[in-house]
Amino acid sequence: MNQNKLFRLTRIRLALYYAIVMGLILSIFAFGFYRAVFHAHVVALDSEIESVAGTLHDSIELKLQSPGRLEPLAHQLFPNIDKCGTGATNCIQQQPDSKRHLLGIVTKSSYYIRFFDTSGKLIATAGYHPEGLPDVFNQKTWQFLKDSKGKDYHQITLALHTQNYQDWGYMQVGRSLQEFNHYLDSVKLVSVLGLLIAMVMIASASWWLSGLAMQPIYQSYRQIQQFTADVAHELRTPLAATGATVESALLMSQIDEEETRDILQTIQRQNQRLTTLVVDLLMLARLDKQAQKLQRENCCLNDIVSDLVEEFEAMAAAAGVKLTSLIQVEQPVDIMGNSDQLYRLFSNLIVNAIQYTPTGREVTVLLERNDYNAIIKVQDTGIGIPKHELTQIFHRFYRVSSDRSRSTGGSGLGLAIVQAIVHSHHGSIDVQSELGKGSTFTIKLPFNARPINSVHSISIWKMLYKSSRK
C-alpha cells in the first residue's frame, strides 16, 4: 500500500509539473499572440487615421489665406462643420448625417475633426465630436483620449499653414476606438476560453503521459521486488537444508564415521549450491555494468565447441543422451571475446539441452559462419518450450518447468547469464522451439577484423570448471 501511494503521489507530481510548465508556455504564447494582434491593429489604425488626416490636410491647406480663420470654402468641404465661440463650451455639437461625406470619406459617427489656432484655442469641429473630450490643446502628434463616458479615441495632430506659408494653426483628426476595443475584447475572450480548454486537455494528457512515464519505473520496481524474493528463496533453500542437517546431527548422541561423511557431503552439496548461486549473481552484476570493459582476446570457437562437447559427453551418457558436434567450417573460426565468458555461455546451453532432453534422444552443437558472424547452434530433441514462454525464458530466476529445474538444482539464472554474455559480445540470440520436438538456440557473434596476439585461457578455465564440478 505504501508503494502504491508513493507511485500515485509521484504520478500526481509529474502530471502537475507538466501541466504547470505547459500552462506557462501556453500563457506566454497567448499573451504574445494578443500583443501581436494588438500591435497589428494599432499599426493599421494609425495608417488609416494618418491617411484620412493627410487627405484632409492637403485639401484644406491650399485654401487657407489668413491665420486662425476658416475660409467659406471650408464649409463646402465640411458640410457639418460647427464654429466655436471664445470658449470650448460655446462650441455647438451636432449629430452628423451618416450619408454625408468629408472629401469622399464616410464619417459613420467614428471620425471627428478639430481646428485650433496658433494659441491653442479651439476654433471649430466637424464630423462626430464626442461629449466631454478635453478641449485643452496638446501638440503631441499621436494621442489616446477618453471622453466623459470613458470611451477611447485615437487622434493625430497636424500643423496647418496658409497659402503664403504662414502658421495657420492645427488640425486634429480622431477616431473612435469602440469597434477596435470590441474586437480586442473578443480576442481576449477567445484566448482565455481557449487557454482554459487547453489546460483541461493538458491536465488529462499530463495524467495519461505521467502514467506512461511511470510504467517502466513501476515495472522495474516490481522486477526488483521479484528478484529480491527469488534470491531470498534460492538462498533459503540450501541454508534451510544445511541447518536441518546440522540440527539433526546435533540431536544424535553418537555419530559413526559413515554418518559423519554423509552429513558432510550434504553440507558440501548445499554449500556448492550457494557458491554457484553467488558466483552467478556476481557475474550478472559485472555484466550489467556497461562501463566495465571486457578483457578481450583471440578465441577459437572450434576449440571451445570441441572441448565442451568432450567435457559433457560423460554427463550426457549418464543421462542417456547422445551429445555430438557438427563443425561445418574448414578454417578456424576466431572472434575477439572473453574466453571465460564464452565457455560459460556455451556450457550453460549444452547443460540445459542435456537436462531437458529425454533418454534416448540427441543434442547437437553446430558451428558455422557467414561473412559477418560466427554462428553457433545448440539443438536438442527434448520437451520444448511453449510459445507464450519464449519471451520470458531469459528473465532471471524464470523456469519453464519448475519441478524439473528444482530437481536438477538449477537456479533459473543460466539463460539470463547466456543473454548477458551474448550482449556483452555485441551478438544476438534467437530461440525456436516446438513442444515435444525440442528447441534450437542460435547465437550470432560478430567477427573482429583486428588481429591480436594473445594466449588462450581456455585450458585454465577448463581446469577451474572441472574442479568446481567435482
Tab-separated table of C-alpha atoms in Angstrom:
chain	number	residue	atom	x	y	z
A	1	MET	CA	0.000	0.000	0.000
A	2	ASN	CA	2.844	2.408	0.830
A	3	GLN	CA	4.475	1.721	-2.524
A	4	ASN	CA	1.207	2.286	-4.386
A	5	LYS	CA	0.696	5.548	-2.519
A	6	LEU	CA	4.243	6.637	-3.363
A	7	PHE	CA	3.768	5.860	-7.052
A	8	ARG	CA	0.404	7.644	-7.067
A	9	LEU	CA	1.883	10.752	-5.451
A	10	THR	CA	4.799	10.674	-7.881
A	11	ARG	CA	2.411	10.425	-10.799
A	12	ILE	CA	0.382	13.354	-9.477
A	13	ARG	CA	3.552	15.435	-9.140
A	14	LEU	CA	4.666	14.580	-12.656
A	15	ALA	CA	1.242	15.444	-14.082
A	16	LEU	CA	1.135	18.690	-12.083
A	17	TYR	CA	4.622	19.766	-13.145
A	18	TYR	CA	3.847	19.008	-16.766
A	19	ALA	CA	0.541	20.897	-16.614
A	20	ILE	CA	2.190	23.918	-14.946
A	21	VAL	CA	5.010	24.071	-17.483
A	22	MET	CA	2.649	23.669	-20.435
A	23	GLY	CA	0.266	26.199	-18.893
A	24	LEU	CA	3.058	28.758	-18.595
A	25	ILE	CA	4.174	28.109	-22.154
A	26	LEU	CA	0.623	28.472	-23.494
A	27	SER	CA	0.032	31.593	-21.389
A	28	ILE	CA	3.161	33.212	-22.791
A	29	PHE	CA	2.111	32.177	-26.278
A	30	ALA	CA	-1.432	33.565	-25.759
A	31	PHE	CA	-0.056	36.841	-24.397
A	32	GLY	CA	2.374	37.111	-27.305
A	33	PHE	CA	-0.451	36.389	-29.746
A	34	TYR	CA	-2.629	39.079	-28.159
A	35	ARG	CA	0.193	41.624	-28.243
A	36	ALA	CA	0.870	40.791	-31.897
A	37	VAL	CA	-2.812	41.252	-32.779
A	38	PHE	CA	-2.953	44.478	-30.778
A	39	HIS	CA	0.172	45.861	-32.437
A	40	ALA	CA	-1.033	44.894	-35.909
A	41	HIS	CA	-4.373	46.640	-35.393
A	42	VAL	CA	-2.767	49.726	-33.864
A	43	VAL	CA	-0.487	49.992	-36.897
A	44	ALA	CA	-3.461	49.531	-39.223
A	45	LEU	CA	-5.467	52.086	-37.229
A	46	ASP	CA	-2.623	54.609	-37.302
A	47	SER	CA	-2.245	54.101	-41.023
A	48	GLU	CA	-5.984	54.643	-41.559
A	49	ILE	CA	-6.120	57.792	-39.419
A	50	GLU	CA	-2.923	59.140	-40.986
A	51	SER	CA	-4.343	58.538	-44.481
A	52	VAL	CA	-7.605	60.334	-43.643
A	53	ALA	CA	-5.799	63.194	-41.892
A	54	GLY	CA	-3.316	63.564	-44.748
A	55	THR	CA	-6.100	63.788	-47.323
A	56	LEU	CA	-7.970	66.404	-45.298
A	57	HIS	CA	-4.787	68.329	-44.535
A	58	ASP	CA	-3.721	68.558	-48.176
A	59	SER	CA	-7.222	69.534	-49.288
A	60	ILE	CA	-7.784	72.342	-46.828
A	61	GLU	CA	-4.281	73.792	-46.549
A	62	LEU	CA	-4.384	75.010	-50.173
A	63	LYS	CA	-7.421	77.144	-49.385
A	64	LEU	CA	-6.303	78.844	-46.147
A	65	GLN	CA	-5.423	82.547	-46.503
A	66	SER	CA	-5.422	84.122	-43.023
A	67	PRO	CA	-4.026	82.520	-39.815
A	68	GLY	CA	-6.733	81.248	-37.459
A	69	ARG	CA	-9.541	81.925	-39.925
A	70	LEU	CA	-11.583	79.263	-41.744
A	71	GLU	CA	-12.478	80.338	-45.238
A	72	PRO	CA	-16.053	79.953	-46.509
A	73	LEU	CA	-14.796	77.203	-48.772
A	74	ALA	CA	-14.223	75.074	-45.677
A	75	HIS	CA	-17.995	74.884	-45.232
A	76	GLN	CA	-18.224	73.240	-48.613
A	77	LEU	CA	-15.553	70.707	-47.671
A	78	PHE	CA	-17.118	70.084	-44.236
A	79	PRO	CA	-20.900	70.433	-44.549
A	80	ASN	CA	-21.386	69.684	-40.835
A	81	ILE	CA	-18.661	71.999	-39.527
A	82	ASP	CA	-19.514	73.828	-36.267
A	83	LYS	CA	-17.803	77.070	-35.347
A	84	CYS	CA	-16.944	77.614	-31.732
A	85	GLY	CA	-17.012	80.799	-29.763
A	86	THR	CA	-14.462	82.115	-27.376
A	87	GLY	CA	-14.662	79.103	-25.039
A	88	ALA	CA	-14.940	75.444	-25.702
A	89	THR	CA	-18.382	75.428	-24.083
A	90	ASN	CA	-19.736	77.687	-26.843
A	91	CYS	CA	-18.946	75.036	-29.461
A	92	ILE	CA	-22.216	73.719	-30.885
A	93	GLN	CA	-22.301	69.928	-31.188
A	94	GLN	CA	-24.412	68.437	-33.977
A	95	GLN	CA	-25.054	64.858	-34.886
A	96	PRO	CA	-23.570	64.132	-38.331
A	97	ASP	CA	-25.521	62.721	-41.185
A	98	SER	CA	-24.140	59.260	-41.956
A	99	LYS	CA	-24.943	59.784	-45.629
A	100	ARG	CA	-22.785	62.907	-45.925
A	101	HIS	CA	-19.110	62.713	-46.818
A	102	LEU	CA	-15.904	64.516	-45.890
A	103	LEU	CA	-13.923	64.574	-49.119
A	104	GLY	CA	-15.311	61.177	-50.049
A	105	ILE	CA	-14.744	59.686	-46.569
A	106	VAL	CA	-17.890	58.392	-44.863
A	107	THR	CA	-17.972	59.675	-41.277
A	108	LYS	CA	-20.281	56.959	-39.832
A	109	SER	CA	-20.019	58.666	-36.436
A	110	SER	CA	-16.492	57.384	-35.913
A	111	TYR	CA	-14.270	60.330	-37.036
A	112	TYR	CA	-14.075	63.834	-35.655
A	113	ILE	CA	-12.037	66.854	-36.751
A	114	ARG	CA	-10.965	69.803	-34.588
A	115	PHE	CA	-9.263	73.058	-35.612
A	116	PHE	CA	-7.082	75.105	-33.255
A	117	ASP	CA	-5.379	78.442	-33.868
A	118	THR	CA	-1.704	79.011	-33.121
A	119	SER	CA	-2.513	79.875	-29.489
A	120	GLY	CA	-4.259	76.525	-28.944
A	121	LYS	CA	-7.814	77.905	-28.960
A	122	LEU	CA	-10.497	75.618	-30.375
A	123	ILE	CA	-11.936	77.253	-33.483
A	124	ALA	CA	-14.274	74.668	-34.986
A	125	THR	CA	-15.178	70.997	-35.068
A	126	ALA	CA	-16.514	68.733	-37.770
A	127	GLY	CA	-17.828	65.237	-38.029
A	128	TYR	CA	-18.696	63.315	-34.882
A	129	HIS	CA	-17.483	65.187	-31.825
A	130	PRO	CA	-17.529	63.144	-28.595
A	131	GLU	CA	-19.016	64.641	-25.447
A	132	GLY	CA	-16.598	65.667	-22.771
A	133	LEU	CA	-13.472	65.297	-24.900
A	134	PRO	CA	-10.690	67.505	-23.448
A	135	ASP	CA	-10.563	70.873	-25.273
A	136	VAL	CA	-7.119	71.708	-23.968
A	137	PHE	CA	-4.765	71.654	-26.906
A	138	ASN	CA	-1.944	69.109	-26.855
A	139	GLN	CA	0.656	69.381	-29.598
A	140	LYS	CA	1.711	65.679	-29.431
A	141	THR	CA	1.364	64.027	-32.822
A	142	TRP	CA	-0.367	60.861	-31.577
A	143	GLN	CA	-2.662	60.708	-28.553
A	144	PHE	CA	-5.098	58.329	-26.882
A	145	LEU	CA	-8.034	60.190	-25.297
A	146	LYS	CA	-11.139	59.410	-23.245
A	147	ASP	CA	-14.415	61.317	-23.240
A	148	SER	CA	-16.688	61.878	-20.257
A	149	LYS	CA	-18.274	58.428	-20.756
A	150	GLY	CA	-14.927	56.645	-20.655
A	151	LYS	CA	-14.868	55.844	-24.367
A	152	ASP	CA	-11.474	55.668	-26.023
A	153	TYR	CA	-10.273	57.709	-29.018
A	154	HIS	CA	-7.096	57.913	-31.005
A	155	GLN	CA	-6.118	61.127	-32.769
A	156	ILE	CA	-3.344	62.738	-34.782
A	157	THR	CA	-2.327	66.418	-34.714
A	158	LEU	CA	-1.099	68.120	-37.875
A	159	ALA	CA	0.125	71.717	-38.349
A	160	LEU	CA	-1.682	73.892	-40.945
A	161	HIS	CA	-0.181	76.711	-42.996
A	162	THR	CA	-1.662	79.393	-45.207
A	163	GLN	CA	-1.087	79.758	-48.897
A	164	ASN	CA	1.876	82.091	-48.228
A	165	TYR	CA	3.435	79.605	-45.740
A	166	GLN	CA	2.352	81.367	-42.547
A	167	ASP	CA	1.434	79.291	-39.474
A	168	TRP	CA	-2.330	78.984	-39.515
A	169	GLY	CA	-2.866	76.646	-36.557
A	170	TYR	CA	-3.500	72.951	-36.062
A	171	MET	CA	-5.908	70.274	-37.178
A	172	GLN	CA	-6.675	67.192	-35.097
A	173	VAL	CA	-8.274	64.136	-36.688
A	174	GLY	CA	-9.510	61.475	-34.283
A	175	ARG	CA	-11.298	58.167	-34.474
A	176	SER	CA	-13.456	56.242	-32.007
A	177	LEU	CA	-11.879	53.028	-30.717
A	178	GLN	CA	-15.170	51.387	-29.827
A	179	GLU	CA	-15.049	48.835	-32.646
A	180	PHE	CA	-11.337	48.336	-32.056
A	181	ASN	CA	-11.888	47.640	-28.347
A	182	HIS	CA	-14.785	45.300	-29.074
A	183	TYR	CA	-12.522	43.312	-31.369
A	184	LEU	CA	-9.741	43.175	-28.765
A	185	ASP	CA	-12.227	42.091	-26.104
A	186	SER	CA	-13.330	39.264	-28.397
A	187	VAL	CA	-9.696	38.247	-28.891
A	188	LYS	CA	-9.172	38.278	-25.107
A	189	LEU	CA	-12.281	36.194	-24.506
A	190	VAL	CA	-11.339	33.651	-27.153
A	191	SER	CA	-7.778	33.498	-25.792
A	192	VAL	CA	-8.922	32.954	-22.211
A	193	LEU	CA	-11.523	30.343	-23.154
A	194	GLY	CA	-9.035	28.626	-25.454
A	195	LEU	CA	-6.439	28.628	-22.688
A	196	LEU	CA	-8.897	27.124	-20.202
A	197	ILE	CA	-9.938	24.402	-22.646
A	198	ALA	CA	-6.292	23.749	-23.474
A	199	MET	CA	-5.441	23.487	-19.760
A	200	VAL	CA	-8.192	20.906	-19.258
A	201	MET	CA	-6.841	18.913	-22.205
A	202	ILE	CA	-3.273	19.324	-20.934
A	203	ALA	CA	-4.285	18.129	-17.477
A	204	SER	CA	-5.842	14.995	-18.975
A	205	ALA	CA	-2.871	14.435	-21.274
A	206	SER	CA	-0.372	15.013	-18.462
A	207	TRP	CA	-2.116	12.435	-16.277
A	208	TRP	CA	-2.024	9.930	-19.130
A	209	LEU	CA	1.600	10.717	-20.044
A	210	SER	CA	2.731	10.554	-16.424
A	211	GLY	CA	1.125	7.114	-16.223
A	212	LEU	CA	3.089	6.028	-19.290
A	213	ALA	CA	6.279	7.501	-17.839
A	214	MET	CA	5.715	5.682	-14.558
A	215	GLN	CA	5.155	2.293	-16.201
A	216	PRO	CA	8.874	1.463	-16.719
A	217	ILE	CA	9.658	2.653	-13.196
A	218	TYR	CA	6.830	0.616	-11.707
A	219	GLN	CA	7.831	-2.398	-13.787
A	220	SER	CA	11.455	-2.042	-12.680
A	221	TYR	CA	10.317	-1.803	-9.083
A	222	ARG	CA	8.233	-4.943	-9.485
A	223	GLN	CA	11.191	-6.713	-11.073
A	224	ILE	CA	13.414	-5.663	-8.177
A	225	GLN	CA	10.822	-6.956	-5.736
A	226	GLN	CA	10.536	-10.232	-7.631
A	227	PHE	CA	14.325	-10.507	-7.947
A	228	THR	CA	14.763	-9.933	-4.188
A	229	ALA	CA	12.115	-12.525	-3.386
A	230	ASP	CA	13.662	-15.043	-5.791
A	231	VAL	CA	17.170	-14.527	-4.412
A	232	ALA	CA	15.886	-14.890	-0.865
A	233	HIS	CA	14.078	-18.099	-1.835
A	234	GLU	CA	17.123	-19.546	-3.594
A	235	LEU	CA	19.363	-18.724	-0.646
A	236	ARG	CA	16.868	-20.010	1.894
A	237	THR	CA	16.595	-23.473	0.338
A	238	PRO	CA	20.271	-24.572	0.757
A	239	LEU	CA	20.539	-22.697	4.043
A	240	ALA	CA	17.474	-24.497	5.387
A	241	ALA	CA	18.799	-27.851	4.181
A	242	THR	CA	22.186	-27.192	5.775
A	243	GLY	CA	20.563	-26.047	9.013
A	244	ALA	CA	18.309	-29.094	9.142
A	245	THR	CA	21.273	-31.406	8.537
A	246	VAL	CA	23.340	-29.776	11.271
A	247	GLU	CA	20.392	-29.747	13.670
A	248	SER	CA	19.684	-33.459	13.125
A	249	ALA	CA	23.384	-34.223	13.622
A	250	LEU	CA	23.402	-32.354	16.934
A	251	LEU	CA	20.435	-34.371	18.149
A	252	MET	CA	22.337	-37.622	17.632
A	253	SER	CA	24.059	-38.933	20.752
A	254	GLN	CA	26.663	-40.747	18.714
A	255	ILE	CA	27.672	-40.414	15.068
A	256	ASP	CA	29.718	-43.069	13.325
A	257	GLU	CA	32.180	-42.349	10.530
A	258	GLU	CA	29.784	-43.210	7.701
A	259	GLU	CA	27.021	-40.946	9.025
A	260	THR	CA	29.520	-38.159	9.552
A	261	ARG	CA	30.659	-38.467	5.951
A	262	ASP	CA	27.055	-38.366	4.689
A	263	ILE	CA	26.344	-35.247	6.743
A	264	LEU	CA	29.472	-33.525	5.486
A	265	GLN	CA	28.662	-34.452	1.898
A	266	THR	CA	25.151	-32.975	2.278
A	267	ILE	CA	26.593	-29.756	3.705
A	268	GLN	CA	29.166	-29.651	0.896
A	269	ARG	CA	26.458	-30.015	-1.769
A	270	GLN	CA	24.387	-27.214	-0.277
A	271	ASN	CA	27.473	-25.043	0.122
A	272	GLN	CA	28.360	-25.677	-3.511
A	273	ARG	CA	24.839	-24.678	-4.486
A	274	LEU	CA	25.170	-21.438	-2.533
A	275	THR	CA	28.583	-20.764	-4.055
A	276	THR	CA	27.280	-21.332	-7.569
A	277	LEU	CA	24.338	-19.001	-6.958
A	278	VAL	CA	26.561	-16.246	-5.566
A	279	VAL	CA	29.013	-16.623	-8.460
A	280	ASP	CA	26.154	-16.388	-10.971
A	281	LEU	CA	24.754	-13.280	-9.299
A	282	LEU	CA	28.173	-11.623	-9.240
A	283	MET	CA	28.684	-12.444	-12.918
A	284	LEU	CA	25.326	-10.890	-13.814
A	285	ALA	CA	26.194	-7.823	-11.756
A	286	ARG	CA	29.502	-7.446	-13.597
A	287	LEU	CA	27.852	-7.947	-16.990
A	288	ASP	CA	25.233	-5.321	-16.138
A	289	LYS	CA	27.939	-2.683	-15.727
A	290	GLN	CA	28.212	-1.352	-19.238
A	291	ALA	CA	31.135	0.873	-18.323
A	292	GLN	CA	33.252	-2.132	-17.372
A	293	LYS	CA	35.209	-3.232	-20.444
A	294	LEU	CA	35.778	-6.888	-21.139
A	295	GLN	CA	39.282	-8.235	-21.430
A	296	ARG	CA	39.108	-9.473	-24.996
A	297	GLU	CA	41.412	-11.897	-26.735
A	298	ASN	CA	41.503	-14.046	-29.814
A	299	CYS	CA	39.163	-17.005	-29.174
A	300	CYS	CA	38.907	-20.048	-31.438
A	301	LEU	CA	35.296	-21.243	-31.388
A	302	ASN	CA	36.298	-24.581	-32.943
A	303	ASP	CA	38.371	-25.396	-29.864
A	304	ILE	CA	35.722	-24.172	-27.439
A	305	VAL	CA	32.955	-26.266	-29.028
A	306	SER	CA	35.132	-29.393	-29.294
A	307	ASP	CA	36.359	-29.078	-25.710
A	308	LEU	CA	32.878	-28.581	-24.288
A	309	VAL	CA	31.377	-31.483	-26.214
A	310	GLU	CA	34.198	-33.683	-24.943
A	311	GLU	CA	33.719	-32.322	-21.413
A	312	PHE	CA	29.978	-33.059	-21.270
A	313	GLU	CA	29.971	-36.419	-23.031
A	314	ALA	CA	30.103	-38.185	-19.684
A	315	MET	CA	27.192	-36.142	-18.346
A	316	ALA	CA	25.155	-36.817	-21.487
A	317	ALA	CA	25.967	-40.545	-21.371
A	318	ALA	CA	24.851	-40.711	-17.741
A	319	ALA	CA	21.520	-39.158	-18.775
A	320	GLY	CA	21.163	-41.497	-21.763
A	321	VAL	CA	21.520	-38.634	-24.229
A	322	LYS	CA	23.759	-38.589	-27.289
A	323	LEU	CA	25.883	-35.425	-27.493
A	324	THR	CA	27.547	-34.643	-30.834
A	325	SER	CA	29.227	-31.692	-32.518
A	326	LEU	CA	28.975	-30.643	-36.139
A	327	ILE	CA	31.600	-28.112	-37.254
A	328	GLN	CA	30.655	-27.011	-40.758
A	329	VAL	CA	33.752	-24.899	-41.443
A	330	GLU	CA	37.174	-25.935	-42.644
A	331	GLN	CA	39.121	-22.970	-41.300
A	332	PRO	CA	39.263	-21.978	-37.602
A	333	VAL	CA	36.523	-19.544	-36.578
A	334	ASP	CA	38.206	-16.870	-34.464
A	335	ILE	CA	36.462	-13.954	-32.782
A	336	MET	CA	37.557	-11.292	-30.349
A	337	GLY	CA	35.975	-12.030	-26.999
A	338	ASN	CA	36.392	-13.213	-23.440
A	339	SER	CA	37.112	-16.936	-23.408
A	340	ASP	CA	35.886	-17.463	-19.837
A	341	GLN	CA	32.522	-15.950	-20.670
A	342	LEU	CA	32.244	-17.820	-23.964
A	343	TYR	CA	32.914	-21.096	-22.161
A	344	ARG	CA	30.204	-20.226	-19.663
A	345	LEU	CA	27.833	-19.208	-22.463
A	346	PHE	CA	28.005	-22.496	-24.399
A	347	SER	CA	28.269	-24.725	-21.340
A	348	ASN	CA	25.014	-23.283	-19.956
A	349	LEU	CA	23.218	-24.020	-23.218
A	350	ILE	CA	24.642	-27.549	-23.502
A	351	VAL	CA	23.805	-28.409	-19.870
A	352	ASN	CA	20.240	-27.113	-20.318
A	353	ALA	CA	19.835	-29.130	-23.517
A	354	ILE	CA	21.018	-32.336	-21.824
A	355	GLN	CA	18.826	-31.804	-18.758
A	356	TYR	CA	15.674	-31.197	-20.824
A	357	THR	CA	16.226	-33.994	-23.354
A	358	PRO	CA	14.658	-37.377	-22.522
A	359	THR	CA	16.695	-40.571	-22.511
A	360	GLY	CA	17.476	-41.970	-25.934
A	361	ARG	CA	17.401	-38.660	-27.760
A	362	GLU	CA	20.140	-36.392	-29.106
A	363	VAL	CA	21.757	-32.981	-28.518
A	364	THR	CA	23.817	-31.406	-31.316
A	365	VAL	CA	26.151	-28.409	-31.243
A	366	LEU	CA	26.730	-26.828	-34.682
A	367	LEU	CA	29.360	-24.283	-35.660
A	368	GLU	CA	29.180	-22.345	-38.939
A	369	ARG	CA	29.849	-18.854	-40.216
A	370	ASN	CA	28.799	-16.235	-42.737
A	371	ASP	CA	30.514	-13.096	-43.962
A	372	TYR	CA	29.933	-11.161	-40.762
A	373	ASN	CA	29.199	-13.552	-37.886
A	374	ALA	CA	30.166	-16.803	-36.303
A	375	ILE	CA	27.008	-18.892	-35.824
A	376	ILE	CA	26.628	-21.456	-33.047
A	377	LYS	CA	23.500	-23.577	-32.697
A	378	VAL	CA	22.614	-25.837	-29.783
A	379	GLN	CA	19.842	-28.192	-30.865
A	380	ASP	CA	18.040	-30.669	-28.620
A	381	THR	CA	15.198	-33.099	-29.156
A	382	GLY	CA	13.729	-32.533	-25.735
A	383	ILE	CA	10.455	-31.390	-24.235
A	384	GLY	CA	10.399	-27.992	-25.959
A	385	ILE	CA	9.214	-24.601	-24.710
A	386	PRO	CA	5.666	-23.216	-25.020
A	387	LYS	CA	5.455	-20.250	-27.402
A	388	HIS	CA	3.983	-17.929	-24.790
A	389	GLU	CA	7.032	-18.508	-22.587
A	390	LEU	CA	9.747	-17.940	-25.207
A	391	THR	CA	9.950	-14.214	-24.380
A	392	GLN	CA	10.361	-14.917	-20.656
A	393	ILE	CA	12.963	-17.668	-20.541
A	394	PHE	CA	15.819	-15.150	-20.335
A	395	HIS	CA	14.363	-13.486	-17.220
A	396	ARG	CA	16.283	-14.092	-14.044
A	397	PHE	CA	15.014	-16.986	-11.903
A	398	TYR	CA	12.408	-17.862	-14.525
A	399	ARG	CA	11.784	-21.573	-15.071
A	400	VAL	CA	9.734	-23.211	-17.775
A	401	SER	CA	9.350	-26.387	-15.701
A	402	SER	CA	9.799	-25.581	-12.041
A	403	ASP	CA	9.656	-29.113	-10.719
A	404	ARG	CA	12.271	-30.479	-13.089
A	405	SER	CA	14.502	-27.438	-12.686
A	406	ARG	CA	14.367	-27.829	-8.925
A	407	SER	CA	15.325	-31.468	-9.154
A	408	THR	CA	18.379	-30.645	-11.247
A	409	GLY	CA	19.448	-27.948	-8.849
A	410	GLY	CA	19.077	-25.052	-11.272
A	411	SER	CA	18.593	-21.522	-10.021
A	412	GLY	CA	16.956	-20.056	-13.131
A	413	LEU	CA	19.950	-17.802	-13.890
A	414	GLY	CA	21.558	-19.843	-16.664
A	415	LEU	CA	19.779	-18.308	-19.653
A	416	ALA	CA	19.932	-14.837	-18.111
A	417	ILE	CA	23.716	-15.221	-17.985
A	418	VAL	CA	23.711	-16.515	-21.577
A	419	GLN	CA	21.830	-13.455	-22.824
A	420	ALA	CA	24.044	-11.061	-20.851
A	421	ILE	CA	27.231	-12.630	-22.268
A	422	VAL	CA	25.865	-12.510	-25.826
A	423	HIS	CA	25.004	-8.822	-25.438
A	424	SER	CA	28.406	-8.038	-23.939
A	425	HIS	CA	29.943	-9.507	-27.121
A	426	HIS	CA	27.558	-7.407	-29.300
A	427	GLY	CA	25.896	-10.549	-30.589
A	428	SER	CA	22.337	-11.825	-30.828
A	429	ILE	CA	20.473	-14.896	-29.645
A	430	ASP	CA	17.346	-16.470	-31.109
A	431	VAL	CA	15.190	-19.355	-29.888
A	432	GLN	CA	12.970	-21.652	-31.906
A	433	SER	CA	11.056	-24.370	-30.102
A	434	GLU	CA	8.206	-26.798	-30.533
A	435	LEU	CA	6.595	-28.743	-27.720
A	436	GLY	CA	7.588	-32.395	-27.723
A	437	LYS	CA	10.143	-31.946	-30.530
A	438	GLY	CA	12.863	-29.823	-28.983
A	439	SER	CA	14.468	-26.401	-29.077
A	440	THR	CA	17.233	-24.663	-31.035
A	441	PHE	CA	19.249	-21.779	-29.585
A	442	THR	CA	21.047	-19.810	-32.319
A	443	ILE	CA	23.822	-17.414	-31.336
A	444	LYS	CA	25.497	-14.965	-33.731
A	445	LEU	CA	28.774	-13.373	-32.646
A	446	PRO	CA	30.336	-10.705	-34.885
A	447	PHE	CA	33.911	-11.006	-36.097
A	448	ASN	CA	36.591	-8.517	-35.158
A	449	ALA	CA	38.974	-7.948	-38.052
A	450	ARG	CA	41.791	-6.615	-35.860
A	451	PRO	CA	44.317	-9.392	-35.189
A	452	ILE	CA	45.653	-9.766	-31.681
A	453	ASN	CA	48.424	-11.985	-30.403
A	454	SER	CA	47.477	-13.435	-27.034
A	455	VAL	CA	47.311	-16.776	-25.348
A	456	HIS	CA	44.029	-18.573	-24.720
A	457	SER	CA	42.805	-19.013	-21.200
A	458	ILE	CA	40.679	-21.983	-22.302
A	459	SER	CA	42.768	-24.658	-20.620
A	460	ILE	CA	42.865	-22.695	-17.365
A	461	TRP	CA	39.084	-22.248	-17.458
A	462	LYS	CA	38.624	-25.991	-18.111
A	463	MET	CA	40.688	-26.861	-15.069
A	464	LEU	CA	38.683	-24.465	-12.900
A	465	TYR	CA	35.395	-25.721	-14.307
A	466	LYS	CA	36.307	-29.388	-13.764
A	467	SER	CA	37.429	-28.730	-10.207
A	468	SER	CA	34.175	-26.908	-9.422
A	469	ARG	CA	32.143	-29.884	-10.677
A	470	LYS	CA	33.941	-32.478	-8.569
